CSV table of C-alpha atoms and ligand atoms in Angstrom, one decimal:
chain,number,residue,atom,x,y,z
W,22,MET,CA,7.1,0.9,15.7
W,23,ASN,CA,10.5,2.0,16.8
W,24,PHE,CA,11.6,-1.6,17.4
W,25,ALA,CA,10.5,-2.4,13.8
W,26,ASP,CA,12.3,0.6,12.5
W,27,SER,CA,15.5,-0.4,14.3
W,28,GLU,CA,15.3,-3.7,12.5
W,29,VAL,CA,15.1,-1.9,9.2
W,30,VAL,CA,18.1,0.3,10.2
W,31,GLY,CA,20.0,-2.9,11.1
W,32,ALA,CA,19.3,-4.3,7.6
W,33,ILE,CA,20.4,-1.1,5.9
W,34,LEU,CA,23.6,-1.0,7.9
W,35,GLN,CA,24.5,-4.6,7.3
W,36,LYS,CA,24.0,-4.1,3.6
W,37,GLY,CA,26.2,-1.1,3.8
W,38,GLY,CA,29.0,-3.2,5.2
W,39,TYR,CA,28.6,-2.6,8.9
W,40,ASP,CA,28.4,-5.3,11.6
W,41,LEU,CA,25.8,-5.1,14.4
W,42,CYS,CA,27.0,-5.8,17.9
W,43,THR,CA,25.1,-6.3,21.1
W,44,THR,CA,27.4,-4.6,23.7
W,45,LEU,CA,28.5,-1.0,24.2
W,46,GLU,CA,32.1,-2.2,24.6
W,47,GLU,CA,32.2,-3.7,21.1
W,48,ALA,CA,30.6,-0.7,19.4
W,49,ASP,CA,32.4,2.1,17.4
W,50,PHE,CA,29.1,3.8,16.8
W,51,VAL,CA,26.0,3.8,19.1
W,52,LEU,CA,22.7,4.7,17.3
W,53,ILE,CA,19.9,5.5,19.6
W,54,ASN,CA,16.4,5.1,18.1
W,55,THR,CA,14.1,7.6,19.8
W,56,CYS,CA,10.5,8.5,20.6
W,57,ALA,CA,9.3,12.0,20.9
W,58,ILE,CA,5.7,11.3,22.0
W,59,ARG,CA,6.0,12.5,25.6
W,60,ASP,CA,8.6,14.6,27.3
W,61,ASN,CA,9.7,11.7,29.6
W,62,ALA,CA,10.6,9.6,26.6
W,63,GLU,CA,12.9,12.4,25.4
W,64,GLN,CA,14.4,12.9,28.8
W,65,ARG,CA,15.4,9.2,29.0
W,66,VAL,CA,17.3,9.6,25.7
W,67,ARG,CA,19.0,12.8,26.9
W,68,HIS,CA,20.0,10.9,30.1
W,69,ARG,CA,21.4,8.0,28.0
W,70,VAL,CA,23.4,10.4,25.8
W,71,ARG,CA,25.0,12.0,28.8
W,72,GLU,CA,25.8,8.6,30.3
W,73,LEU,CA,27.6,7.7,27.1
W,74,ARG,CA,29.8,10.7,27.5
W,75,ALA,CA,31.8,8.8,30.1
W,76,GLU,CA,32.4,5.9,27.7
W,77,GLN,CA,33.5,8.5,25.1
W,78,GLY,CA,36.0,9.9,27.6
W,79,ARG,CA,37.6,6.4,27.7
W,80,ARG,CA,37.3,5.8,23.9
W,81,ARG,CA,37.7,9.0,21.9
W,82,GLN,CA,36.7,7.3,18.6
W,83,LEU,CA,33.3,6.3,19.9
W,84,ARG,CA,30.5,8.1,18.1
W,85,ILE,CA,26.9,8.6,18.9
W,86,GLY,CA,23.9,9.1,16.6
W,87,ILE,CA,20.3,9.8,17.3
W,88,LEU,CA,17.6,8.3,15.1
W,89,GLY,CA,13.9,8.6,14.8
W,90,CYS,CA,11.3,11.0,16.0
W,91,MET,CA,13.5,13.0,18.4
W,92,ALA,CA,16.0,13.5,15.6
W,93,GLU,CA,13.2,14.7,13.4
W,94,ARG,CA,11.7,17.0,16.0
W,95,LEU,CA,14.9,18.7,17.1
W,96,GLN,CA,17.2,18.3,14.1
W,97,SER,CA,20.4,20.2,14.5
W,98,GLN,CA,19.3,21.7,17.8
W,99,LEU,CA,19.9,18.3,19.2
W,100,MET,CA,23.6,18.4,18.2
W,101,ALA,CA,23.9,21.9,19.5
W,102,GLU,CA,22.6,20.9,22.9
W,103,GLU,CA,24.4,17.5,23.1
W,104,ASP,CA,27.9,18.2,21.8
W,105,ASN,CA,28.8,14.5,21.9
W,106,VAL,CA,26.2,13.6,19.3
W,107,SER,CA,27.7,13.3,15.8
W,108,LEU,CA,24.7,12.3,13.7
W,109,VAL,CA,21.0,12.9,13.6
W,110,CYS,CA,18.8,10.9,11.2
W,111,GLY,CA,15.0,11.1,10.9
W,112,PRO,CA,12.6,8.2,10.3
W,113,ASP,CA,12.4,8.6,6.5
W,114,ALA,CA,16.2,9.0,5.9
W,115,TYR,CA,17.5,5.7,7.1
W,116,ARG,CA,18.7,4.7,3.6
W,117,ARG,CA,21.3,7.4,3.9
W,118,LEU,CA,22.8,6.0,7.1
W,119,PRO,CA,25.8,4.2,5.6
W,120,GLU,CA,26.8,7.4,3.8
W,121,LEU,CA,26.3,9.5,6.9
W,122,LEU,CA,28.3,7.1,9.1
W,123,GLN,CA,31.1,7.2,6.5
W,124,GLN,CA,31.0,11.0,6.6
W,125,VAL,CA,31.3,11.1,10.4
W,126,ARG,CA,33.8,8.3,10.7
W,127,HIS,CA,36.2,9.9,8.3
W,128,ALA,CA,36.1,13.2,10.1
W,129,SER,CA,39.4,13.7,12.0
W,130,THR,CA,39.3,12.8,15.6
W,131,GLY,CA,38.0,15.6,17.8
W,132,SER,CA,36.7,17.6,14.8
W,133,ARG,CA,33.3,19.0,14.9
W,134,ASP,CA,32.2,17.2,11.7
W,135,ARG,CA,28.7,16.0,12.0
W,136,ALA,CA,26.0,14.7,9.7
W,137,ALA,CA,22.2,15.2,9.6
W,138,ALA,CA,19.4,13.9,7.4
W,139,VAL,CA,15.9,14.8,8.4
W,140,GLU,CA,13.9,15.2,5.2
W,141,LEU,CA,10.5,13.5,5.4
W,142,SER,CA,9.2,11.6,2.5
W,143,THR,CA,5.7,11.0,1.1
W,144,THR,CA,6.6,7.6,-0.5
W,145,GLU,CA,9.3,5.9,1.6
W,146,THR,CA,8.0,2.6,3.1
W,147,TYR,CA,11.3,0.6,3.1
W,148,ASP,CA,9.2,-2.1,1.5
W,149,ASP,CA,12.2,-3.7,-0.3
W,150,ILE,CA,14.2,-4.1,2.9
W,151,GLU,CA,14.0,-7.4,4.8
W,152,PRO,CA,14.5,-6.3,8.4
W,153,VAL,CA,17.1,-8.1,10.6
W,154,ARG,CA,15.3,-9.6,13.5
W,155,LEU,CA,17.1,-8.0,16.5
W,156,GLY,CA,16.9,-9.9,19.8
W,157,SER,CA,14.3,-12.1,18.2
W,158,ASN,CA,12.8,-15.1,19.8
W,159,GLY,CA,12.4,-16.6,16.3
W,160,ILE,CA,8.7,-17.0,17.0
W,161,SER,CA,7.1,-13.5,16.7
W,162,ALA,CA,8.0,-10.6,14.5
W,163,TYR,CA,6.7,-7.1,13.6
W,164,ILE,CA,5.9,-6.1,10.0
W,165,SER,CA,5.5,-2.5,9.3
W,166,ILE,CA,2.7,-2.0,6.8
W,167,MET,CA,2.4,1.7,6.7
W,168,ARG,CA,4.3,4.8,7.9
W,169,GLY,CA,3.3,8.3,9.0
W,170,CYS,CA,0.0,9.7,10.3
W,171,GLN,CA,-2.1,12.7,9.3
W,172,ASN,CA,-4.9,12.5,11.9
W,173,TYR,CA,-3.5,15.5,13.7
W,174,CYS,CA,-4.8,14.7,17.2
W,175,ALA,CA,-4.4,18.0,18.9
W,176,TYR,CA,-1.8,16.7,21.5
W,177,CYS,CA,0.2,14.5,19.2
W,178,VAL,CA,3.6,15.1,17.6
W,179,VAL,CA,3.7,12.0,15.4
W,180,PRO,CA,2.3,13.7,12.2
W,181,TYR,CA,5.2,16.2,12.5
W,182,THR,CA,7.9,13.6,13.2
W,183,ARG,CA,6.8,10.8,10.9
W,184,GLY,CA,5.2,12.7,8.1
W,185,ARG,CA,2.3,11.9,5.7
W,186,GLU,CA,0.6,8.6,5.8
W,187,ARG,CA,1.7,6.0,3.2
W,188,SER,CA,1.0,2.3,2.8
W,189,ARG,CA,3.3,-0.4,1.6
W,190,ASP,CA,2.6,-2.7,-1.4
W,191,PRO,CA,0.5,-5.6,0.0
W,192,GLN,CA,2.4,-8.2,-1.9
W,193,THR,CA,5.6,-7.2,-0.1
W,194,VAL,CA,3.8,-7.6,3.2
W,195,VAL,CA,2.5,-11.0,2.3
W,196,ASP,CA,5.9,-12.1,1.1
W,197,GLU,CA,7.6,-10.9,4.3
W,198,ALA,CA,5.0,-12.8,6.4
W,199,ARG,CA,5.4,-15.9,4.3
W,200,SER,CA,9.1,-15.8,4.5
W,201,LEU,CA,8.9,-15.5,8.3
W,202,PHE,CA,6.5,-18.4,8.5
W,203,ASP,CA,8.8,-20.6,6.4
W,204,ARG,CA,11.7,-19.7,8.8
W,205,GLY,CA,9.7,-21.0,11.8
W,206,TYR,CA,8.0,-17.8,13.0
W,207,ARG,CA,4.5,-18.4,14.2
W,208,GLU,CA,3.2,-14.9,14.9
W,209,VAL,CA,3.3,-11.6,13.0
W,210,THR,CA,2.1,-8.2,14.1
W,211,LEU,CA,1.2,-5.8,11.4
W,212,LEU,CA,2.1,-2.3,12.4
W,213,GLY,CA,0.9,1.2,11.5
W,214,GLN,CA,0.0,4.4,13.3
W,215,ASN,CA,-3.6,3.8,12.1
W,216,VAL,CA,-3.8,0.4,10.4
W,217,ASN,CA,-7.5,1.0,9.5
W,218,SER,CA,-6.5,3.6,7.0
W,219,TYR,CA,-4.1,1.3,5.2
W,220,LYS,CA,-4.8,1.8,1.6
W,221,TRP,CA,-2.8,0.5,-1.4
W,222,VAL,CA,-3.8,2.5,-4.4
W,223,VAL,CA,-2.7,1.9,-8.0
W,224,GLY,CA,-3.2,4.1,-11.0
W,225,SER,CA,-6.2,6.3,-11.2
W,226,GLY,CA,-6.9,6.4,-7.4
W,227,GLU,CA,-9.5,3.8,-6.7
W,228,CYS,CA,-8.7,1.8,-3.6
W,229,VAL,CA,-7.4,-1.6,-4.6
W,230,VAL,CA,-6.4,-3.1,-1.2
W,231,GLY,CA,-7.7,-1.9,2.2
W,232,PHE,CA,-6.8,-3.2,5.6
W,233,PRO,CA,-9.4,-6.0,5.8
W,234,GLU,CA,-8.3,-7.3,2.5
W,235,LEU,CA,-4.6,-7.2,3.6
W,236,MET,CA,-5.5,-9.1,6.8
W,237,ASP,CA,-7.4,-11.6,4.8
W,238,ARG,CA,-4.4,-12.3,2.6
W,239,VAL,CA,-1.9,-12.5,5.4
W,240,ALA,CA,-4.2,-14.8,7.5
W,241,ALA,CA,-4.6,-17.1,4.5
W,242,ILE,CA,-0.8,-17.9,4.4
W,243,ASP,CA,-1.2,-20.6,7.0
W,244,PRO,CA,-3.7,-21.3,9.8
W,245,GLY,CA,-0.6,-21.9,12.0
W,246,LEU,CA,0.5,-18.3,11.6
W,247,ARG,CA,-1.1,-16.0,14.1
W,248,VAL,CA,-1.7,-12.5,12.9
W,249,ARG,CA,-2.0,-9.4,15.2
W,250,PHE,CA,-2.2,-5.7,14.4
W,251,ALA,CA,-1.8,-2.3,16.0
W,252,THR,CA,-3.0,0.4,16.2
W,253,SER,CA,-6.7,0.9,15.3
W,254,HIS,CA,-8.1,4.4,15.3
W,255,PRO,CA,-11.7,4.0,16.6
W,256,LYS,CA,-13.1,6.4,14.0
W,257,ASP,CA,-12.1,3.9,11.2
W,258,LEU,CA,-12.7,0.5,12.8
W,259,SER,CA,-15.1,-1.1,10.3
W,260,ASP,CA,-17.5,-4.0,10.5
W,261,GLU,CA,-15.8,-5.3,7.4
W,262,LEU,CA,-12.6,-5.8,9.4
W,263,LEU,CA,-14.4,-7.5,12.2
W,264,ARG,CA,-16.0,-9.8,9.7
W,265,VAL,CA,-12.6,-10.8,8.2
W,266,MET,CA,-11.3,-11.4,11.8
W,267,ALA,CA,-14.2,-13.6,12.6
W,268,ALA,CA,-13.6,-15.6,9.4
W,269,HIS,CA,-10.0,-16.5,10.4
W,270,GLY,CA,-9.3,-18.3,13.6
W,271,ASN,CA,-5.6,-17.3,13.3
W,272,ILE,CA,-6.3,-13.6,13.5
W,273,CYS,CA,-5.9,-12.9,17.1
W,274,ARG,CA,-8.9,-11.9,19.3
W,275,CYS,CA,-7.3,-8.7,20.6
W,276,ILE,CA,-8.0,-5.2,19.5
W,277,HIS,CA,-6.1,-2.2,20.7
W,278,LEU,CA,-8.5,0.7,20.5
W,279,PRO,CA,-7.1,3.9,22.0
W,280,VAL,CA,-9.9,5.9,23.5
W,281,GLN,CA,-7.8,8.8,25.0
W,282,SER,CA,-10.8,10.2,27.0
W,283,GLY,CA,-14.3,9.3,28.1
W,284,SER,CA,-15.6,12.9,27.7
W,285,ASN,CA,-17.0,14.1,24.4
W,286,ARG,CA,-15.9,17.6,25.2
W,287,MET,CA,-12.3,16.4,25.5
W,288,LEU,CA,-12.5,14.2,22.4
W,289,LYS,CA,-13.6,17.2,20.4
W,290,LEU,CA,-10.7,19.3,21.8
W,291,MET,CA,-8.4,16.4,21.0
W,292,ASN,CA,-9.6,16.3,17.4
W,293,ARG,CA,-10.3,12.6,17.7
W,294,LYS,CA,-13.2,12.7,15.3
W,295,TYR,CA,-15.5,10.3,17.2
W,296,THR,CA,-17.8,10.5,20.2
W,297,VAL,CA,-18.1,8.3,23.3
W,298,GLU,CA,-21.3,7.0,21.8
W,299,TRP,CA,-19.5,6.1,18.5
W,300,TYR,CA,-16.7,4.4,20.5
W,301,LEU,CA,-19.1,2.3,22.6
W,302,ASP,CA,-20.9,1.3,19.4
W,303,ARG,CA,-17.6,0.0,18.0
W,304,VAL,CA,-16.9,-1.9,21.3
W,305,GLU,CA,-20.4,-3.4,21.0
W,306,ALA,CA,-19.6,-4.4,17.4
W,307,ILE,CA,-16.4,-6.1,18.5
W,308,ARG,CA,-18.3,-8.0,21.2
W,309,ARG,CA,-20.9,-9.0,18.6
W,310,PHE,CA,-18.5,-10.3,15.9
W,311,LEU,CA,-15.9,-11.6,18.2
W,312,PRO,CA,-17.4,-12.5,21.6
W,313,ASP,CA,-14.0,-13.7,23.0
W,314,CYS,CA,-12.0,-10.6,21.9
W,315,SER,CA,-9.9,-8.7,24.4
W,316,ILE,CA,-9.9,-4.9,24.1
W,317,THR,CA,-7.0,-2.7,25.2
W,318,THR,CA,-6.6,1.1,25.1
W,319,ASP,CA,-4.6,4.2,25.6
W,320,VAL,CA,-5.8,7.1,27.7
W,321,ILE,CA,-4.5,10.5,28.6
W,322,ALA,CA,-5.1,12.2,32.0
W,323,GLY,CA,-5.2,15.9,32.4
W,324,PHE,CA,-5.4,17.2,28.8
W,325,SER,CA,-6.0,20.9,28.4
W,326,GLY,CA,-9.1,22.1,30.2
W,327,GLU,CA,-10.0,18.7,31.5
W,328,THR,CA,-12.5,19.2,34.4
W,329,GLU,CA,-13.2,16.8,37.2
W,330,GLU,CA,-16.4,15.9,35.4
W,331,ASP,CA,-14.4,15.0,32.2
W,332,HIS,CA,-12.1,12.9,34.3
W,333,GLN,CA,-15.1,11.1,36.0
W,334,ALA,CA,-16.4,10.4,32.5
W,335,THR,CA,-13.2,8.6,31.6
W,336,LEU,CA,-13.5,6.5,34.8
W,337,ASP,CA,-17.1,5.7,33.8
W,338,LEU,CA,-16.0,4.6,30.4
W,339,PHE,CA,-13.4,2.3,31.8
W,340,ARG,CA,-16.1,0.8,34.0
W,341,ARG,CA,-18.3,0.2,31.0
W,342,VAL,CA,-15.7,-1.2,28.6
W,343,ARG,CA,-13.7,-3.2,31.2
W,344,TYR,CA,-10.5,-3.2,29.2
W,345,ASP,CA,-8.1,-6.1,29.5
W,346,TYR,CA,-5.1,-3.8,29.5
W,347,ALA,CA,-4.5,0.0,29.2
W,348,TYR,CA,-1.5,2.2,28.5
W,349,MET,CA,-2.2,5.2,30.7
W,350,PHE,CA,-0.4,8.6,30.4
W,351,LYS,CA,-0.3,12.1,31.8
W,352,TYR,CA,-0.8,14.7,29.2
W,353,SER,CA,2.6,16.0,28.0
W,354,LEU,CA,2.7,19.2,25.9
W,355,ARG,CA,4.6,18.8,22.7
W,356,GLU,CA,5.9,21.9,20.9
W,357,GLY,CA,4.4,22.4,17.4
W,358,THR,CA,1.2,20.6,18.0
W,359,TYR,CA,-2.3,22.2,17.8
W,360,ALA,CA,-2.6,22.0,21.5
W,361,ALA,CA,0.7,23.7,22.1
W,362,ARG,CA,-0.3,26.5,19.8
W,363,HIS,CA,-3.9,27.0,20.9
W,364,LEU,CA,-4.7,25.3,24.2
W,365,ALA,CA,-3.3,26.0,27.6
W,366,ASP,CA,-1.6,23.2,29.5
W,367,ASP,CA,-3.6,24.2,32.5
W,368,ILE,CA,-3.9,21.1,34.7
W,369,ALA,CA,-1.3,21.2,37.5
W,370,ASP,CA,1.1,18.3,37.4
W,371,GLY,CA,0.0,17.1,40.8
W,372,GLU,CA,-3.6,17.0,39.7
W,373,LYS,CA,-2.7,15.1,36.5
W,374,THR,CA,-0.9,12.6,38.6
W,375,ARG,CA,-3.9,12.2,40.9
W,376,ARG,CA,-6.2,11.6,38.0
W,377,LEU,CA,-3.8,9.2,36.3
W,378,ASN,CA,-3.4,7.2,39.6
W,379,GLU,CA,-7.1,6.9,39.9
W,380,ILE,CA,-7.4,5.5,36.3
W,381,ILE,CA,-4.4,3.1,37.0
W,382,ALA,CA,-6.0,1.9,40.3
W,383,LEU,CA,-9.4,1.3,38.6
W,384,GLN,CA,-7.9,-0.4,35.6
W,385,GLY,CA,-5.8,-2.7,37.9
W,386,GLN,CA,-8.9,-3.8,39.7
W,387,ILE,CA,-10.8,-4.4,36.4
W,388,ALA,CA,-7.9,-6.4,34.9
W,389,LEU,CA,-7.7,-8.6,38.0
W,390,GLU,CA,-11.5,-9.2,38.0
W,391,ASN,CA,-11.3,-10.0,34.2
W,392,ASN,CA,-8.5,-12.4,34.8
W,393,ARG,CA,-10.3,-14.1,37.7
W,394,GLN,CA,-13.0,-15.0,35.3
W,395,GLU,CA,-10.4,-16.8,33.2
W,396,VAL,CA,-9.7,-19.4,35.9
W,397,GLY,CA,-10.9,-22.8,34.7
W,398,ARG,CA,-10.8,-21.9,31.0
W,399,GLU,CA,-8.5,-23.5,28.5
W,400,TYR,CA,-6.6,-21.7,25.8
W,401,GLU,CA,-4.4,-22.5,22.9
W,402,VAL,CA,-1.1,-20.9,23.8
W,403,LEU,CA,1.8,-20.1,21.5
W,404,VAL,CA,4.8,-21.0,23.7
W,405,GLU,CA,7.4,-18.3,23.6
W,406,GLY,CA,10.1,-19.2,26.1
W,407,GLU,CA,11.2,-19.6,29.7
W,408,SER,CA,9.4,-17.6,32.4
W,409,HIS,CA,11.5,-14.8,33.8
W,410,ARG,CA,11.0,-16.1,37.3
W,411,SER,CA,11.7,-19.8,36.9
W,412,LYS,CA,13.5,-22.1,34.5
W,413,GLU,CA,10.9,-24.8,35.3
W,414,ARG,CA,8.2,-22.8,33.8
W,415,LEU,CA,7.4,-21.5,30.3
W,416,PHE,CA,5.3,-18.6,29.1
W,417,GLY,CA,3.3,-17.9,26.0
W,418,ARG,CA,0.2,-16.0,24.9
W,419,ASN,CA,-3.3,-16.8,24.0
W,420,SER,CA,-5.1,-15.3,21.1
W,421,GLN,CA,-6.3,-12.5,23.4
W,422,ASN,CA,-2.6,-11.6,23.9
W,423,LYS,CA,-2.8,-12.5,27.6
W,424,VAL,CA,0.4,-14.0,29.0
W,425,LEU,CA,0.1,-17.5,30.5
W,426,VAL,CA,2.8,-19.1,32.7
W,427,PHE,CA,2.8,-22.8,33.2
W,428,ASP,CA,5.0,-25.8,34.2
W,429,ARG,CA,7.3,-26.7,31.4
W,430,GLY,CA,6.4,-30.3,30.9
W,431,ASP,CA,7.2,-31.4,27.4
W,432,ALA,CA,6.3,-28.1,25.8
W,433,VAL,CA,8.6,-26.6,23.3
W,434,PRO,CA,8.9,-22.8,22.4
W,435,GLY,CA,7.5,-22.1,18.9
W,436,THR,CA,4.7,-24.6,19.2
W,437,TYR,CA,1.0,-24.4,20.2
W,438,ARG,CA,-0.2,-26.1,23.4
W,439,ARG,CA,-3.4,-26.1,25.3
W,440,VAL,CA,-3.2,-24.6,28.8
W,441,ARG,CA,-5.8,-24.6,31.5
W,442,VAL,CA,-5.9,-21.5,33.7
W,443,ASN,CA,-5.9,-22.2,37.4
W,444,ASP,CA,-4.8,-19.0,39.0
W,445,CYS,CA,-4.0,-15.4,38.1
W,446,THR,CA,-2.6,-12.0,39.0
W,447,ALA,CA,-3.7,-8.7,37.4
W,448,ALA,CA,-1.0,-9.1,34.7
W,449,THR,CA,-0.6,-12.9,34.2
W,450,LEU,CA,-2.6,-16.1,34.0
W,451,LEU,CA,-1.1,-19.1,35.7
W,452,GLY,CA,-1.9,-22.5,34.4
W,453,GLU,CA,-1.0,-26.0,33.4
W,454,LEU,CA,-0.6,-28.0,30.2
W,455,VAL,CA,-3.6,-30.0,29.3
Y,509,5AD,N1,0.8,13.4,26.0
Y,509,5AD,C1,0.5,12.2,26.6
Y,509,5AD,N2,0.2,11.1,25.9
Y,509,5AD,C2,0.3,11.1,24.5
Y,509,5AD,N3,0.1,10.2,23.6
Y,509,5AD,C3,0.3,10.8,22.4
Y,509,5AD,N4,0.7,12.1,22.5
Y,509,5AD,C4,0.7,12.3,23.9
Y,509,5AD,C5,0.9,13.5,24.6
Y,509,5AD,N5,1.3,14.6,24.1
Y,509,5AD,C6,-0.4,8.9,23.9
Y,509,5AD,C7,-1.7,8.6,23.3
Y,509,5AD,C8,-1.4,7.6,22.1
Y,509,5AD,C9,-0.2,6.9,22.7
Y,509,5AD,C10,0.7,6.2,21.7
Y,509,5AD,O1,0.5,7.9,23.4
Y,509,5AD,O2,-2.5,7.9,24.2
Y,509,5AD,O3,-2.4,6.7,21.8
Y,510,SF4,FE1,-0.9,10.7,17.0
Y,510,SF4,FE2,-3.6,10.7,16.6
Y,510,SF4,FE3,-1.9,9.9,14.6
Y,510,SF4,FE4,-2.2,8.3,16.8
Y,510,SF4,S1,-3.8,8.9,15.3
Y,510,SF4,S2,-0.3,8.9,15.9
Y,510,SF4,S3,-2.5,9.8,18.4
Y,510,SF4,S4,-2.0,11.9,15.5
């Protein structure tokens, strides 16, 4: 999501007369787009800001700005704590960046003049802005279809940093996807905090376009354009969406379905609004509609009051679902959330780490076993580029979003090729062109 936001920021700045550059040495202004979801994400940004101080020592005119969720969360406190930061700008205020930059730039050298814009919006979707594709491979791109979240999971800061949920006009989404396809892109990922609650409403309030309908329209652009999406909240994953996915071969067979915990007691405390039984029913529906679909997840270890039994329930759920990939985190208390206000952060850090490591070890084993079953199968792969390890090999992804590495042969990035899997690691399938 932040990556997609940076591309919107790039477009706004270009339109405002600024040039984008790729190295620190060329830059007069460094804008850091930030995440506030866990403390370690914030600490990395703090570290980077302090590193940049050295460069500012060499070049007094160099300015630093902080964008995104951390700017929203900390606002002027951030500038008070990091005195080399001249600008903070929250995720709904990016249109004001050219003006803010101007303000800071024209401040006399060494002055304390700074600029901040952190107002949240109920309507901003940046839907008229064609993002600049930063560091793009020219093959796959993100399209943000909605902003904000109001699910208020007890641990999560996003509703506070990204504001109310709002969806973008479906026509602008389709137009952006078509324009990408016409320029040679072959894969788009539709992004939202909870894409299943995408809703474009006109006039009196009846729902005109929901997420399944939007997917249907984007997938209809061309069978050669792959469509992915993230993220699905399990409470809203409908059969209707699965039906639309099954009807289009170019909608990728991959669903990211964050579970967070395998214990009903924890799910209730987390305010996730589903039970383990509901979640497993959704997994079963995915397998029924899309037998070859991969499923990935997010999980949190050591949330408030998590017992050994709750933790074991998470491990059990992992054994049952057998995810293809998981993003696994230790619980990190975020100020302002329901959990920070009402629930104790009472699992010792060492214990959180132990539980997290158990989940990681189990998931690593499952991913390897899943991948071993792929040996001998053939997939249509969208070739993306050279493998990091060897120029002689290319890599791409199959519909399930698994990375395949194979000998280059006559394959060309940006095209589809059939690849047979003949070996694997836990993270990668190794194969050959068919
Ligand atoms: N601590 C740890 N993980 C968190 N996530 C969100 N908030 C927190 C938190 N306070 C995780 C969830 C979510 C993913 C994007 O980040 O698993 O799905
Ligand atoms: Fe955070 Fe929950 Fe919204 Fe996801 S659905 S962004 S975890 S509040």
